[in-house]
Amino acid sequence: MHEDSPAAARTTAAPRTPVRITPALTESPAEPLSASLPEVPPPGPPGGHSATTIERGSFCLARCSCGWSGPARRSRDRARTDATEHLTAP
């Protein structure tokens, strides 16, 4: 019986990305950066809303804690889009 020797694993190293070193700031600004930016609340779902996706067999649908549910979709991505649209709707 004839046995082949195991083939050597082929590996290729990824090219290295050069590291950029940024010089440190020598002067500090007169006022902090946060003082010049307007205060904006972080974007998030409206109060009382928390959407998730649920799989049922080969279908996926979006559901929200407020009782809303989207149509059953074969595309998980489209079900996630339905959930996002529900959260951003006024």
PDB file of C-alpha atoms in Angstrom:
ATOM      1  CA  MET A   1       0.000   0.000   0.000  1.00  0.00           C
ATOM      2  CA  HIS A   2       1.284   3.454  -0.874  1.00  0.00           C
ATOM      3  CA  GLU A   3       0.997   6.391   1.519  1.00  0.00           C
ATOM      4  CA  ASP A   4       1.672   9.981   0.602  1.00  0.00           C
ATOM      5  CA  SER A   5       3.646  12.107   3.004  1.00  0.00           C
ATOM      6  CA  PRO A   6       1.614  14.942   4.497  1.00  0.00           C
ATOM      7  CA  ALA A   7       1.929  18.127   2.486  1.00  0.00           C
ATOM      8  CA  ALA A   8       3.568  21.088   4.106  1.00  0.00           C
ATOM      9  CA  ALA A   9       1.076  23.710   5.158  1.00  0.00           C
ATOM     10  CA  ARG A  10       1.249  26.829   3.029  1.00  0.00           C
ATOM     11  CA  THR A  11       1.295  30.035   4.960  1.00  0.00           C
ATOM     12  CA  THR A  12       1.760  33.516   3.700  1.00  0.00           C
ATOM     13  CA  ALA A  13       2.559  36.310   6.071  1.00  0.00           C
ATOM     14  CA  ALA A  14       0.442  39.401   5.736  1.00  0.00           C
ATOM     15  CA  PRO A  15       2.381  42.513   4.811  1.00  0.00           C
ATOM     16  CA  ARG A  16       3.173  44.624   7.836  1.00  0.00           C
ATOM     17  CA  THR A  17       1.592  48.033   8.081  1.00  0.00           C
ATOM     18  CA  PRO A  18       4.075  50.752   9.024  1.00  0.00           C
ATOM     19  CA  VAL A  19       3.415  52.344  12.380  1.00  0.00           C
ATOM     20  CA  ARG A  20       2.957  56.092  12.332  1.00  0.00           C
ATOM     21  CA  ILE A  21       4.200  57.970  15.328  1.00  0.00           C
ATOM     22  CA  THR A  22       2.494  61.288  15.868  1.00  0.00           C
ATOM     23  CA  PRO A  23       4.397  63.996  17.704  1.00  0.00           C
ATOM     24  CA  ALA A  24       3.053  64.995  21.089  1.00  0.00           C
ATOM     25  CA  LEU A  25       1.373  68.364  21.400  1.00  0.00           C
ATOM     26  CA  THR A  26       3.806  70.845  22.841  1.00  0.00           C
ATOM     27  CA  GLU A  27       1.235  73.518  23.627  1.00  0.00           C
ATOM     28  CA  SER A  28      -2.059  72.857  25.307  1.00  0.00           C
ATOM     29  CA  PRO A  29      -5.094  74.663  23.874  1.00  0.00           C
ATOM     30  CA  ALA A  30      -6.446  77.654  25.801  1.00  0.00           C
ATOM     31  CA  GLU A  31      -9.729  75.865  26.479  1.00  0.00           C
ATOM     32  CA  PRO A  32     -10.473  72.132  26.484  1.00  0.00           C
ATOM     33  CA  LEU A  33     -11.906  70.609  23.322  1.00  0.00           C
ATOM     34  CA  SER A  34     -15.045  69.511  25.158  1.00  0.00           C
ATOM     35  CA  ALA A  35     -15.874  73.150  25.933  1.00  0.00           C
ATOM     36  CA  SER A  36     -16.075  74.037  22.239  1.00  0.00           C
ATOM     37  CA  LEU A  37     -18.381  71.141  21.330  1.00  0.00           C
ATOM     38  CA  PRO A  38     -22.137  71.444  21.896  1.00  0.00           C
ATOM     39  CA  GLU A  39     -23.608  68.888  24.260  1.00  0.00           C
ATOM     40  CA  VAL A  40     -25.634  66.385  22.280  1.00  0.00           C
ATOM     41  CA  PRO A  41     -27.187  63.333  23.901  1.00  0.00           C
ATOM     42  CA  PRO A  42     -25.902  60.067  22.460  1.00  0.00           C
ATOM     43  CA  PRO A  43     -28.211  58.554  19.844  1.00  0.00           C
ATOM     44  CA  GLY A  44     -30.196  55.629  21.068  1.00  0.00           C
ATOM     45  CA  PRO A  45     -33.594  54.035  20.951  1.00  0.00           C
ATOM     46  CA  PRO A  46     -36.525  56.088  22.181  1.00  0.00           C
ATOM     47  CA  GLY A  47     -37.615  55.441  25.751  1.00  0.00           C
ATOM     48  CA  GLY A  48     -39.384  52.110  26.163  1.00  0.00           C
ATOM     49  CA  HIS A  49     -38.141  50.645  22.871  1.00  0.00           C
ATOM     50  CA  SER A  50     -35.739  47.748  22.583  1.00  0.00           C
ATOM     51  CA  ALA A  51     -35.842  45.908  19.245  1.00  0.00           C
ATOM     52  CA  THR A  52     -34.403  42.454  18.617  1.00  0.00           C
ATOM     53  CA  THR A  53     -34.647  39.836  15.890  1.00  0.00           C
ATOM     54  CA  ILE A  54     -36.189  36.425  16.401  1.00  0.00           C
ATOM     55  CA  GLU A  55     -35.771  33.383  14.180  1.00  0.00           C
ATOM     56  CA  ARG A  56     -38.673  31.069  13.447  1.00  0.00           C
ATOM     57  CA  GLY A  57     -37.648  28.266  11.154  1.00  0.00           C
ATOM     58  CA  SER A  58     -36.211  29.762   7.998  1.00  0.00           C
ATOM     59  CA  PHE A  59     -37.742  33.172   8.728  1.00  0.00           C
ATOM     60  CA  CYS A  60     -36.511  36.055  10.849  1.00  0.00           C
ATOM     61  CA  LEU A  61     -38.622  38.871  12.235  1.00  0.00           C
ATOM     62  CA  ALA A  62     -38.014  42.004  14.248  1.00  0.00           C
ATOM     63  CA  ARG A  63     -39.781  42.539  17.569  1.00  0.00           C
ATOM     64  CA  CYS A  64     -39.838  45.475  19.943  1.00  0.00           C
ATOM     65  CA  SER A  65     -40.550  45.712  23.656  1.00  0.00           C
ATOM     66  CA  CYS A  66     -43.431  48.119  22.870  1.00  0.00           C
ATOM     67  CA  GLY A  67     -45.343  45.272  21.184  1.00  0.00           C
ATOM     68  CA  TRP A  68     -44.463  46.060  17.556  1.00  0.00           C
ATOM     69  CA  SER A  69     -43.343  43.220  15.308  1.00  0.00           C
ATOM     70  CA  GLY A  70     -42.168  43.409  11.742  1.00  0.00           C
ATOM     71  CA  PRO A  71     -43.018  41.076   8.888  1.00  0.00           C
ATOM     72  CA  ALA A  72     -41.322  37.687   8.671  1.00  0.00           C
ATOM     73  CA  ARG A  73     -38.335  37.863   6.328  1.00  0.00           C
ATOM     74  CA  ARG A  74     -36.013  35.288   4.850  1.00  0.00           C
ATOM     75  CA  SER A  75     -33.250  37.890   4.970  1.00  0.00           C
ATOM     76  CA  ARG A  76     -31.883  38.455   8.477  1.00  0.00           C
ATOM     77  CA  ASP A  77     -30.329  41.700   7.259  1.00  0.00           C
ATOM     78  CA  ARG A  78     -33.720  43.004   6.141  1.00  0.00           C
ATOM     79  CA  ALA A  79     -35.261  42.059   9.515  1.00  0.00           C
ATOM     80  CA  ARG A  80     -32.495  44.041  11.263  1.00  0.00           C
ATOM     81  CA  THR A  81     -33.229  46.969   8.928  1.00  0.00           C
ATOM     82  CA  ASP A  82     -36.930  46.750   9.884  1.00  0.00           C
ATOM     83  CA  ALA A  83     -35.944  46.963  13.571  1.00  0.00           C
ATOM     84  CA  THR A  84     -33.674  49.961  12.930  1.00  0.00           C
ATOM     85  CA  GLU A  85     -36.380  51.751  10.959  1.00  0.00           C
ATOM     86  CA  HIS A  86     -38.855  51.161  13.782  1.00  0.00           C
ATOM     87  CA  LEU A  87     -36.457  52.603  16.378  1.00  0.00           C
ATOM     88  CA  THR A  88     -35.673  55.699  14.302  1.00  0.00           C
ATOM     89  CA  ALA A  89     -39.304  56.392  13.271  1.00  0.00           C
ATOM     90  CA  PRO A  90     -40.905  59.356  15.084  1.00  0.00           C
TER      91      PRO A  90
END
